[in-house]
Coordinates of C-alpha atoms and ligand atoms in Angstrom, one line a residue:
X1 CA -2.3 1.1 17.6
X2 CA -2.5 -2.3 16.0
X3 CA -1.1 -6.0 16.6
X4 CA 2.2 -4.8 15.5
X5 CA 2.6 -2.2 17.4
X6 CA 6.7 -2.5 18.9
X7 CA 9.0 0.1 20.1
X8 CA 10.0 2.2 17.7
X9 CA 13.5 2.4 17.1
X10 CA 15.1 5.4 17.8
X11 CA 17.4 7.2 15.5
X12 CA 20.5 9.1 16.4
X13 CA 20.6 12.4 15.5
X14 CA 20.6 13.0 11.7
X15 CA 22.1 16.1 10.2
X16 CA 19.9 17.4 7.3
X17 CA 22.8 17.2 4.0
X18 CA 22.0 19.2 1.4
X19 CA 23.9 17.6 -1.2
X20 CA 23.2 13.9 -1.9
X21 CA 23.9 11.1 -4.8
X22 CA 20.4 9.6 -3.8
X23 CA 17.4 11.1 -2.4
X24 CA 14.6 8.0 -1.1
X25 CA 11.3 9.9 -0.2
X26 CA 9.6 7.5 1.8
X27 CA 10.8 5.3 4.4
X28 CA 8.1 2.6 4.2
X29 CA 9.4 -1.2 3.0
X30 CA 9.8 -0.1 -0.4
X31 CA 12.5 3.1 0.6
X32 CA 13.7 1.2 3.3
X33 CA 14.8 -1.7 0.4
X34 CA 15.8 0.8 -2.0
X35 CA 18.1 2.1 1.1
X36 CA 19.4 -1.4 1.7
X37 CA 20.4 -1.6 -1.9
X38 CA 22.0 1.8 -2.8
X39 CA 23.9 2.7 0.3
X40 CA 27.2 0.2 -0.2
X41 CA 28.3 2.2 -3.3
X42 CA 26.0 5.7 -3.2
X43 CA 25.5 8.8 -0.5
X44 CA 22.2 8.2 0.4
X45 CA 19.4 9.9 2.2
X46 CA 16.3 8.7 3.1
X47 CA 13.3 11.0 4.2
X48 CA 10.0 10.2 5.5
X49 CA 7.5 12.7 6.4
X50 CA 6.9 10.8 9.6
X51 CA 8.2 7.9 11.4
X52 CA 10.4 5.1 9.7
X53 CA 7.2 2.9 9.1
X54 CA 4.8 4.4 10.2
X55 CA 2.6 4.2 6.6
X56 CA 0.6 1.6 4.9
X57 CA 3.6 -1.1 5.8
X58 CA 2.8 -0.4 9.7
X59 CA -0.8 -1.7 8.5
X60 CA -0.1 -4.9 6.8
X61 CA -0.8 -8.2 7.0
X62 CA 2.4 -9.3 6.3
X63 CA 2.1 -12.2 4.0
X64 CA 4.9 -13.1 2.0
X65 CA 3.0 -14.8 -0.7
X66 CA 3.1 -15.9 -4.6
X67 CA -0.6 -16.5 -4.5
X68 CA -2.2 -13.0 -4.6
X69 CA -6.0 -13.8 -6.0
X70 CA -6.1 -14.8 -9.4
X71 CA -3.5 -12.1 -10.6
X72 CA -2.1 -14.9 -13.0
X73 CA -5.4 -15.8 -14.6
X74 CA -6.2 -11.5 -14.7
X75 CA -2.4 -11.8 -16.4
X76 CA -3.1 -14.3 -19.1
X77 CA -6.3 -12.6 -20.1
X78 CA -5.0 -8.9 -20.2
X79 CA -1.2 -10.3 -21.8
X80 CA -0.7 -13.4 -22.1
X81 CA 0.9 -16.9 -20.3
X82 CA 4.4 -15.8 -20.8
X83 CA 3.9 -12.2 -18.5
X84 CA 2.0 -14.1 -16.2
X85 CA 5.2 -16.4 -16.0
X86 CA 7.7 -13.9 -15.9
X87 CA 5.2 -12.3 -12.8
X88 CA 5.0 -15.1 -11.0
X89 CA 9.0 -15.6 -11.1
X90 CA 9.4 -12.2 -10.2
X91 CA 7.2 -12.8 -6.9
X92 CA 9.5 -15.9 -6.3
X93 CA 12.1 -14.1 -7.0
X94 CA 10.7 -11.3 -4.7
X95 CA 10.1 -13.8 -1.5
X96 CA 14.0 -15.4 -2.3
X97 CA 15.4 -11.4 -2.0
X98 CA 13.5 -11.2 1.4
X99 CA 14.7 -14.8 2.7
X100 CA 18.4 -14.0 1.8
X101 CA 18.3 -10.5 3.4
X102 CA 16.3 -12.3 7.0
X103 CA 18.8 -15.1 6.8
X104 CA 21.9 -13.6 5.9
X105 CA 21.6 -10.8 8.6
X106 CA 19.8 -12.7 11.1
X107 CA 16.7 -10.4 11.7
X108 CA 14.3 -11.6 13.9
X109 CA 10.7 -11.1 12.5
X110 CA 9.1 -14.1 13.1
X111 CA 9.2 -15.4 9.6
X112 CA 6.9 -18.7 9.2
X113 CA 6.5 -21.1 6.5
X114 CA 2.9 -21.6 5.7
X115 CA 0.8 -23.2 3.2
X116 CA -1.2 -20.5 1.5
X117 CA -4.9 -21.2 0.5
X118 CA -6.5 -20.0 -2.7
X119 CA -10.4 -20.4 -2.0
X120 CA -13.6 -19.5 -3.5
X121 CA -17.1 -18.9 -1.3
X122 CA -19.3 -18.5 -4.5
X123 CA -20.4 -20.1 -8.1
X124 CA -19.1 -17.6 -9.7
X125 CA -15.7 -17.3 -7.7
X126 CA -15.7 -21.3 -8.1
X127 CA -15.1 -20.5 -12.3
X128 CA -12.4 -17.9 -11.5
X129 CA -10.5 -20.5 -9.0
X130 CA -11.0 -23.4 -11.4
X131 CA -9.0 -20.6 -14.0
X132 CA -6.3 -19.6 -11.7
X133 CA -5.6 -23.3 -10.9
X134 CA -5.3 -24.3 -13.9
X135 CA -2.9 -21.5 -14.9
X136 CA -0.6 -21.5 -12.3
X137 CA -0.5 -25.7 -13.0
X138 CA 0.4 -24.6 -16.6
X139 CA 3.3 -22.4 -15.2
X140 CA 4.4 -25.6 -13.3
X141 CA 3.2 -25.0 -9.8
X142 CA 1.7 -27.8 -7.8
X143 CA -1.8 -27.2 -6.8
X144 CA -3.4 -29.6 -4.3
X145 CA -7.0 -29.5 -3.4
X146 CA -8.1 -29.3 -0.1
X147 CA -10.8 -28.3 2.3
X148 CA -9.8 -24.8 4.4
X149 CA -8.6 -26.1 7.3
X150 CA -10.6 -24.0 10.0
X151 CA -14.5 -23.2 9.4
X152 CA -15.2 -20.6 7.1
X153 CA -17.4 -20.3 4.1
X154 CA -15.8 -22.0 1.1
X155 CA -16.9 -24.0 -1.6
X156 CA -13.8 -25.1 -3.3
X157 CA -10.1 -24.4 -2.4
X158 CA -6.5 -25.8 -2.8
X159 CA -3.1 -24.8 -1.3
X160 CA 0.1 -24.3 -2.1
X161 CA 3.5 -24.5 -0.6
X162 CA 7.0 -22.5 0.3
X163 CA 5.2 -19.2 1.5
X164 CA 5.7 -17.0 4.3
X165 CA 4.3 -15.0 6.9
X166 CA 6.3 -12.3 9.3
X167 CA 6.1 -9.9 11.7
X168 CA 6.4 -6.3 9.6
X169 CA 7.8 -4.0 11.7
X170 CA 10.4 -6.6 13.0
X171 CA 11.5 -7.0 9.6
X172 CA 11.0 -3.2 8.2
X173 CA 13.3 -2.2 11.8
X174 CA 15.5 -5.1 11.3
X175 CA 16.3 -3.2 7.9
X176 CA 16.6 0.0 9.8
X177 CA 18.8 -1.1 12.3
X178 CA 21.4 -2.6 9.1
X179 CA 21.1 0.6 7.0
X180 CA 21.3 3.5 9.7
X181 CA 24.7 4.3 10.0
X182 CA 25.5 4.3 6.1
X183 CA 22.5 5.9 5.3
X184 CA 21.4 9.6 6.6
X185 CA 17.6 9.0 7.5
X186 CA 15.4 11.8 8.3
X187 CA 12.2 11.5 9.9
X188 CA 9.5 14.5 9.8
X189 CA 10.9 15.6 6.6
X190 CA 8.1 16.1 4.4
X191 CA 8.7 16.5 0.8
X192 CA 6.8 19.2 -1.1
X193 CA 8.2 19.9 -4.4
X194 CA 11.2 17.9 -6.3
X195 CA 12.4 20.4 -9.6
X196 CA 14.7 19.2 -12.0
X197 CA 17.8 22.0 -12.5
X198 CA 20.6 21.2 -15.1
X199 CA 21.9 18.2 -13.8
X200 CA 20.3 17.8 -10.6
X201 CA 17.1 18.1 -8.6
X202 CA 16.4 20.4 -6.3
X203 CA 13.8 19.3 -3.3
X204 CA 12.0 21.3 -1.6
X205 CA 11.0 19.8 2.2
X206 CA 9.5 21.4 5.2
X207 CA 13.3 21.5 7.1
X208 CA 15.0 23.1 3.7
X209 CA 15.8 22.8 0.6
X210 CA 18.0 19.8 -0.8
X211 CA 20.3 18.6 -4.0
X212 CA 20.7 15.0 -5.4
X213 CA 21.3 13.8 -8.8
X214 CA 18.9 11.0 -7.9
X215 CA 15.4 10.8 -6.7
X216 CA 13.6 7.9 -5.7
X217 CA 9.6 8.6 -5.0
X218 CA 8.7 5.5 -2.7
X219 CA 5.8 7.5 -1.0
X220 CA 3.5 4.4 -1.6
X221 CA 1.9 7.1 -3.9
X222 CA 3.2 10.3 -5.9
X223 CA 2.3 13.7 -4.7
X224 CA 3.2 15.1 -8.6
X225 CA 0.4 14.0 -11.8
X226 CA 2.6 14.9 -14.5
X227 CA 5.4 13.1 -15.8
X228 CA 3.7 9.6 -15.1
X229 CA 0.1 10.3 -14.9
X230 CA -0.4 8.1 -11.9
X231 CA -4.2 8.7 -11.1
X232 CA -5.1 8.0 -14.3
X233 CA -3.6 4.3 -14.0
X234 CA -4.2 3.2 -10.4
X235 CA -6.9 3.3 -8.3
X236 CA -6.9 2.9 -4.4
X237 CA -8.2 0.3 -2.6
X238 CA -9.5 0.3 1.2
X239 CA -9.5 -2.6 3.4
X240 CA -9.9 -3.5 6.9
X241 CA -8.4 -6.2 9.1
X242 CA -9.8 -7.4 12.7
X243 CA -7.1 -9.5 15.2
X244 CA -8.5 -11.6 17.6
X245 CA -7.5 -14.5 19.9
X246 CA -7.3 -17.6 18.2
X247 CA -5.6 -21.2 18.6
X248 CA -4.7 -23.6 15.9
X249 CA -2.3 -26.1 15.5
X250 CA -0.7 -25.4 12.0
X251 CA -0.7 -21.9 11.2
X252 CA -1.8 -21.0 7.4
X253 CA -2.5 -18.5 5.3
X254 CA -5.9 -17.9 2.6
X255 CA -7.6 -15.7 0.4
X256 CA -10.1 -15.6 -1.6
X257 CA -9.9 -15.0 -5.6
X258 CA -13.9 -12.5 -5.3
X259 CA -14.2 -9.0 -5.6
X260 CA -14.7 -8.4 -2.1
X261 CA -11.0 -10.0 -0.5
X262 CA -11.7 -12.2 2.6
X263 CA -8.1 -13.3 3.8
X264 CA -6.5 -15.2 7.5
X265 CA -3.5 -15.6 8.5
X266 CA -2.1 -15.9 12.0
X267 CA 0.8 -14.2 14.3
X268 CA 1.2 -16.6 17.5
X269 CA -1.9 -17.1 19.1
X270 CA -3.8 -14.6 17.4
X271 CA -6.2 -14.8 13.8
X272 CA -5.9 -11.6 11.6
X273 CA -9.2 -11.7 9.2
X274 CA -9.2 -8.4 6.4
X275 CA -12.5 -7.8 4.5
X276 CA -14.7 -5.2 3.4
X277 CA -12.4 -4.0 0.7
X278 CA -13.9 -1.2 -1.6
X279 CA -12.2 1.2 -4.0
X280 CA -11.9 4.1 -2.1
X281 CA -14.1 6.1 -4.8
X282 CA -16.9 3.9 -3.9
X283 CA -16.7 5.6 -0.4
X284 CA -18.9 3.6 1.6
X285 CA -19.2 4.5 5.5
X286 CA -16.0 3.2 7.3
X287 CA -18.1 3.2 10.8
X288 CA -20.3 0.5 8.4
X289 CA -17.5 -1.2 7.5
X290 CA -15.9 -1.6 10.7
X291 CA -19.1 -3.2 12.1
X292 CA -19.4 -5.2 9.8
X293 CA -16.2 -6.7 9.8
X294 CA -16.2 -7.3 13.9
X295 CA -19.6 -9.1 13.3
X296 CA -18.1 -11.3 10.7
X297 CA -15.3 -11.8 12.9
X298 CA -17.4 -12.8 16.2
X299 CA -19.8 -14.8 13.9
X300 CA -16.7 -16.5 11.9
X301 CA -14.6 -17.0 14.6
X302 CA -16.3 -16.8 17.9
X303 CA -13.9 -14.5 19.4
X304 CA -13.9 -10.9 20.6
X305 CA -11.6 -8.5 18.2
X306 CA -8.7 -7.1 20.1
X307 CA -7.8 -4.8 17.6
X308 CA -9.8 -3.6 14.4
X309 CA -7.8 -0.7 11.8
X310 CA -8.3 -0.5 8.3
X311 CA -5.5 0.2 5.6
X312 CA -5.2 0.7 1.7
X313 CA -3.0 0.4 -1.2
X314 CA -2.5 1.5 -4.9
X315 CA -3.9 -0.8 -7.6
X316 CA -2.9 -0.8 -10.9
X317 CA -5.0 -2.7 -13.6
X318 CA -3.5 -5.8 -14.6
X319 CA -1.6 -6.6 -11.0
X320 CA 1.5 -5.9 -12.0
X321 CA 3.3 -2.3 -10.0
X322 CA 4.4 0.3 -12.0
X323 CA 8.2 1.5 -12.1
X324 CA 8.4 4.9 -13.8
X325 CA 11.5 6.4 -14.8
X326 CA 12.7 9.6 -16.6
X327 CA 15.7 11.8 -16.2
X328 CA 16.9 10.4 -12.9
X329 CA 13.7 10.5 -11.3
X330 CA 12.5 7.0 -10.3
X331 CA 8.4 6.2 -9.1
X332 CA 7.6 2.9 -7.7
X333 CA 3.8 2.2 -7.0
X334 CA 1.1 0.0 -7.7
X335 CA 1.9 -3.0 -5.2
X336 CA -1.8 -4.6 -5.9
X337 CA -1.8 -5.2 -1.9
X338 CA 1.0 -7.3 -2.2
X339 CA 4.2 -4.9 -1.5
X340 CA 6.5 -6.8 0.3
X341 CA 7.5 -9.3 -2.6
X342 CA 6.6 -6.6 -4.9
X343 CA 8.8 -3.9 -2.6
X344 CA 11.8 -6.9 -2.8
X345 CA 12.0 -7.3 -6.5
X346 CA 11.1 -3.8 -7.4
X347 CA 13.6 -2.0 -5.1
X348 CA 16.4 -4.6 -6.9
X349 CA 15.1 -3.3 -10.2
X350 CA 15.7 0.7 -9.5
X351 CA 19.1 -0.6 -7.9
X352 CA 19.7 -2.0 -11.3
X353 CA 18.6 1.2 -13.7
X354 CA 20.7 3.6 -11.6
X355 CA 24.0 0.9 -11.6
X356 CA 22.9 0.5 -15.3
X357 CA 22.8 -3.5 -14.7
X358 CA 20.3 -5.8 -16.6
X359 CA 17.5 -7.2 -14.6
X360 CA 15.4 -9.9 -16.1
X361 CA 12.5 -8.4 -14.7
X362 CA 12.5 -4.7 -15.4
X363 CA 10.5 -4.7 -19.0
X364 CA 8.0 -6.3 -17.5
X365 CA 7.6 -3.2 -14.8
X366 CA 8.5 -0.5 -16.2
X367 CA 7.7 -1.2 -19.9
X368 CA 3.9 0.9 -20.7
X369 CA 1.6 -1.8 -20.8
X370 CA -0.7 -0.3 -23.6
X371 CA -3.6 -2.5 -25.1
X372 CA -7.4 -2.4 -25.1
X373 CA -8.2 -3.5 -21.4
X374 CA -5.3 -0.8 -20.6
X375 CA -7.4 1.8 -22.5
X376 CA -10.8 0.5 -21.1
X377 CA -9.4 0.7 -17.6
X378 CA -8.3 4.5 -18.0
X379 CA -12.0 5.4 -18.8
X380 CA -13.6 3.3 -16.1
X381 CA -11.0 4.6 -13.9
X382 CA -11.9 8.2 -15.1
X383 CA -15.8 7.3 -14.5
X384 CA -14.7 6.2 -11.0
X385 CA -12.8 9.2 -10.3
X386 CA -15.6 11.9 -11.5
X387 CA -18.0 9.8 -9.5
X388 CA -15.6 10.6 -6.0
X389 CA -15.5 13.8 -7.1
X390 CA -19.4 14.3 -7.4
X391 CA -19.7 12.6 -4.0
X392 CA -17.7 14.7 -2.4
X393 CA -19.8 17.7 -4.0
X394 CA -23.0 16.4 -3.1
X395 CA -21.7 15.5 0.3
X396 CA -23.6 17.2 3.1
X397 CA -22.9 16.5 6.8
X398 CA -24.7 17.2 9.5
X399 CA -21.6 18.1 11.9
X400 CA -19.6 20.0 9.9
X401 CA -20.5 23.3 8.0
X402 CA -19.2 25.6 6.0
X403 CA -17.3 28.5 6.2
X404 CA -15.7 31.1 3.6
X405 CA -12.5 32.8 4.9
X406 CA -10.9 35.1 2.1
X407 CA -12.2 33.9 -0.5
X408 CA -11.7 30.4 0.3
X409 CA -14.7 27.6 1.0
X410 CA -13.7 25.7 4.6
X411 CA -15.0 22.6 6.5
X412 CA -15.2 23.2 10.2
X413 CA -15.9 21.0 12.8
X414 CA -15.9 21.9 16.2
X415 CA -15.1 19.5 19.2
X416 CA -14.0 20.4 22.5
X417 CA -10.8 21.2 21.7
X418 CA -12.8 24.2 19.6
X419 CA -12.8 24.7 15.9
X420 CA -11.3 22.8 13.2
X421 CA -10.9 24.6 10.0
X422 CA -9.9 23.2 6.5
X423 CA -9.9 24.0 3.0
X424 CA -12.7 22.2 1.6
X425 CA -10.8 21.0 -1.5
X426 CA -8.4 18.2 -1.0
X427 CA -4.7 19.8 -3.2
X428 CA -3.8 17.3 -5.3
X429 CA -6.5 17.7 -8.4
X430 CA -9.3 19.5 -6.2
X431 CA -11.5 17.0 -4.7
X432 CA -14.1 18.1 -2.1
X433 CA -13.2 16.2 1.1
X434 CA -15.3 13.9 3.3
X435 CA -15.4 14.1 6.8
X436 CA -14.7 10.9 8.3
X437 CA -16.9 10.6 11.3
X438 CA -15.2 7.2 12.9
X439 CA -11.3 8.4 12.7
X440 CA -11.8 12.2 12.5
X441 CA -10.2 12.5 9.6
X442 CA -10.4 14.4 6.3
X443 CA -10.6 12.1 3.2
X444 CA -10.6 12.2 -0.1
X445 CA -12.5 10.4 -2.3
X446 CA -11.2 10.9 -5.4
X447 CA -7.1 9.4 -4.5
X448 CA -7.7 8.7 -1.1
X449 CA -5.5 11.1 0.3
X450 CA -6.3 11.5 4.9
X451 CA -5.7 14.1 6.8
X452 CA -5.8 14.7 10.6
X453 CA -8.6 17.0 12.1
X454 CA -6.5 20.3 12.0
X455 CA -5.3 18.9 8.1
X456 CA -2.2 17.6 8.2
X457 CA -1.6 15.0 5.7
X458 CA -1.6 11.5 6.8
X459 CA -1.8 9.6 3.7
X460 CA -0.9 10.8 0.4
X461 CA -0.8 11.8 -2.8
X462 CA -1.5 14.8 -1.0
X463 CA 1.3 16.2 0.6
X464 CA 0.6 19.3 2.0
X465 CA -1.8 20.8 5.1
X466 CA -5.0 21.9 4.6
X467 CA -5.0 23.7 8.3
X468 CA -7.3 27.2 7.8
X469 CA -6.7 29.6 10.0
X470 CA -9.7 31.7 11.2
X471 CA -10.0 35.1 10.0
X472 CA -10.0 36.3 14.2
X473 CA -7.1 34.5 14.7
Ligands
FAD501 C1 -5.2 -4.4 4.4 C2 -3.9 -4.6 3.7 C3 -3.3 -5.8 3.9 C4 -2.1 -6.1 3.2 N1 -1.4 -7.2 3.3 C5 -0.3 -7.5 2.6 C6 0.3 -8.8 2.7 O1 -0.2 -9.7 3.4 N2 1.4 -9.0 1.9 C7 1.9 -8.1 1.1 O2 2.9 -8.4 0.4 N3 1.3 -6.9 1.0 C8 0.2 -6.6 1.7 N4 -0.3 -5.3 1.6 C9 0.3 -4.3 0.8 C10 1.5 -3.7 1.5 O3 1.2 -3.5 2.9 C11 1.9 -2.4 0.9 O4 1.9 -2.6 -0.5 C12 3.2 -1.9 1.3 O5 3.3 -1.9 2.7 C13 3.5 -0.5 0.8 O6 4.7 -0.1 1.2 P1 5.3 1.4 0.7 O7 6.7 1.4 1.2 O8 5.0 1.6 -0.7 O9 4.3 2.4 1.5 P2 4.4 3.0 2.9 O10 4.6 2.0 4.0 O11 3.1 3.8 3.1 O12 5.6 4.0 2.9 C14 5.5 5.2 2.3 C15 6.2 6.2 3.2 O13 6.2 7.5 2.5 C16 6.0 8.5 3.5 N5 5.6 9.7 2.7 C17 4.4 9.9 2.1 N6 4.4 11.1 1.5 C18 5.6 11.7 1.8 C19 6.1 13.0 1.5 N7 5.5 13.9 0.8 N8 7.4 13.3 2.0 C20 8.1 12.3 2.7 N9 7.6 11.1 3.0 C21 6.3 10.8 2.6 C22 5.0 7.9 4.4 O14 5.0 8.6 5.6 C23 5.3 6.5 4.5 O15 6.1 6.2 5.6 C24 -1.5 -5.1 2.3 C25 -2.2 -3.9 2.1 C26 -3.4 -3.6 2.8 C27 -4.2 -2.4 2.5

């Protein structure tokens, strides 16, 4: 349960189709757009192996925002000013999309215009905001200096204007409640394997098998390695975000352009504060992390968290999402922590390739962006990867041992409920997973896949269980 925790819409009964134009896998804010875009002129289907947003969107912070760190400066060095241009039109372009669609249709998701902050708490951090000034200035935006208008460490900052804050699930639901009758949406349908046949693909889910000539992978990340070799160019980063009560006159928003992301906004009388962000092969306790952050919090803020959950998203190297696309099967990941302009522009982009319309934007997603940092990134991210995988090797834990069944090495862990059993290795590329002692959960710290105690996945790539059952059994 977090702050945005509303009732959940509920769906009539769907009828599983097995034929379709258009399968969406993942009913998050990126299938949900995707959806919205497709289902005027295509049969569509949209499956989610849980709830309609119930993933990483249902975990957000819900800023609708153009300033995301110093992507534009990270642009300039790793391209040049021209992509960093065309990326910061795209994320106008992106926030215009979302405007039209809550204006046009009237959804209420308590959409706010704030000023967003851009602010740096170190010397270091100072140089990187002085670049990221200067080169959104260059691309013609107005930058005004300023002071961050509640207490909170920072040494130099300036804001900008014509962003947005909303409620997510008001907005992701308002989408829902347009889209549900043209589109058949099925919930619990998990997707295990998509195989291209002649001219279509066939799916493989756990309710049955299905046909479409289309596929759109919006899972937030892809279950499959090959054809786009997704691990290899993204890594995942964790966060964690404490609400508490909070009154201020003007609401804003902020972040801060260091390593470790510091970001406010606020939702009615309340402050939503995310820190403590790590890649999530850097596995560092999340019971730490979590006290951390509420101590920050109270210290910061001088109020008690109401609500404390932590979330993560795929990050690609130069802060620009991927679109993948071959043979009629589309991938869109990468959002950087900033999906919902990112979902906006990128959903209009697939909608585009499958209508075979130009889009201004889609070279610069789905073009390979090959060059030396590209390159250097792979092996780092390689480095990072073998280093989740030794930590999961080396990993030892006192409450949890091991147990072979078959032929096969388990994790158990045994609560009152009795015993837990697992395969050890996570199934998308064979990590050893980490028993998370503060949500019970099985993670991975290779590609960050989660899965409950008795291992069913939460959070992909991995998209199937891990439940063992015991050899009495
Ligand atoms: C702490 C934090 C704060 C953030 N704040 C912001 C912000 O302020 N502004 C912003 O723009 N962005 C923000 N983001 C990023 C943004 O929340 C995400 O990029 C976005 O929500 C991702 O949406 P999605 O549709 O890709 O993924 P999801 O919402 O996770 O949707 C994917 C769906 O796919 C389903 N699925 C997965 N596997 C399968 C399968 N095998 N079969 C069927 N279904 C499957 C899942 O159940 C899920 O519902 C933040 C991210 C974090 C971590």
């Amino acid at each position: 349960m977090n702050l945005w925790d509303i009732k959940r819409i509920k769906l009539a009964n769907s009828n599983f189709i097995i034929n379709t134009d258009i399968l969406i896998v993942g009913a998050g804010i990126e299938g949900l757009l995707c959806a919205y875009n497709l289902s005027s002129k295509y049969k569509v289907t949209l499956i989610d192996k849980d709830k309609v947003s119930a993933g990483i969107t249902s975990n957000t912070t819900a800023k609708i925002s153009y300033i995301q760190k110093n992507v534009y400066s990270n642009i300039y060095k790793y391209h040049n000013i021209l992509t960093a241009k065309k990326y910061l039109d795209s994320q106008i372009a992106g926030t215009n999309i979302l405007l039209d669609i809550i204006t046009k249709n009237k959804i209420d998701c308590d959409l706010e215009n704030v000023d967003s902050y851009l602010f740096a708490s170190t010397k270091k951090g100072n140089k990187v905001l002085r670049k990221e000034k200067q080169c959104l200035e260059k691309m013609g935006i107005k930058c005004t200096d300023s002071k961050l208008p509640i207490s909170f460490p920072n040494l130099k900052c300036f804001y900008v204007k014509d962003t947005y804050t909303i409620h997510p699930l008001k907005f992701t639901y308002g989408i829902l409640e347009l889209i549900k009758d043209r589109v058949n949406i099925l919930e619990n349908t998990n997707l295990i394997k998509v195989k291209k046949s002649y001219d279509r693909y066939i799916i493989k889910t756990n309710k049955g098998i299905m046909l479409a000539k289309k596929v759109i992978i919006t899972t937030n990340y892809p279950y499959f390695i090959k054809p786009f070799y997704i691990p290899l160019k993204t890594y995942v980063l964790k966060e964690f975000v404490v609400t508490g009560k909070y009154k201020i006159d003007k609401h804003f928003s902020a972040i801060n352009v260091e390593e470790d992301s510091k970001s406010i906004r606020f939702y009615q009388d309340n402050i939503i504060y995310t820190s403590n962000s790590n890649r999530i092969n850097n596995y560092s306790k999340v019971q730490e992390s979590y006290k951390k952050c509420r101590e920050d919090f109270i210290k910061y803020f001088k109020t008690e968290p109401t609500y404390l959950w932590n979330n993560q998203d795929v990050c690609t190297y130069d802060g620009i999402p991927y679109i993948k696309s071959k043979d009629n099967l589309y991938v869109i990941t990468g959002f950087n922590g900033w999906g919902l302009t990112n979902s906006a522009i990128c959903s209009k982009i697939v909608c585009d390739l499958i209508n075979k319309t130009d889009n201004k934007y889609t070279k610069l997603f789905c073009k390979d962006r090959v060059s030396l940092y590209y390159l250097g990134f792979i092996l780092v991210n390689m480095f990072y990867n073998i280093k989740g995988y030794i930590s999961g090797y080396l990993y030892k834990n006192k409450i949890i041992y091991s147990k072979n069944i078959k032929g096969l090495k388990c994790n158990v862990y045994e609560d009152k409920n009795g015993l837990h059993i697992v395969n050890s290795k996570c199934p998308h590329m064979k990590c050893n997973l980490i028993f998370n002692e503060e949500e019970h959960t099985w993670d991975c710290p290779c590609h960050a896949s989660r899965f409950d105690i008795d291992g069913n996945p939460l959070i992909g790539p991995a998209n199937v269980s891990i439940k063992v059952e015991d050899e009495k059994s």
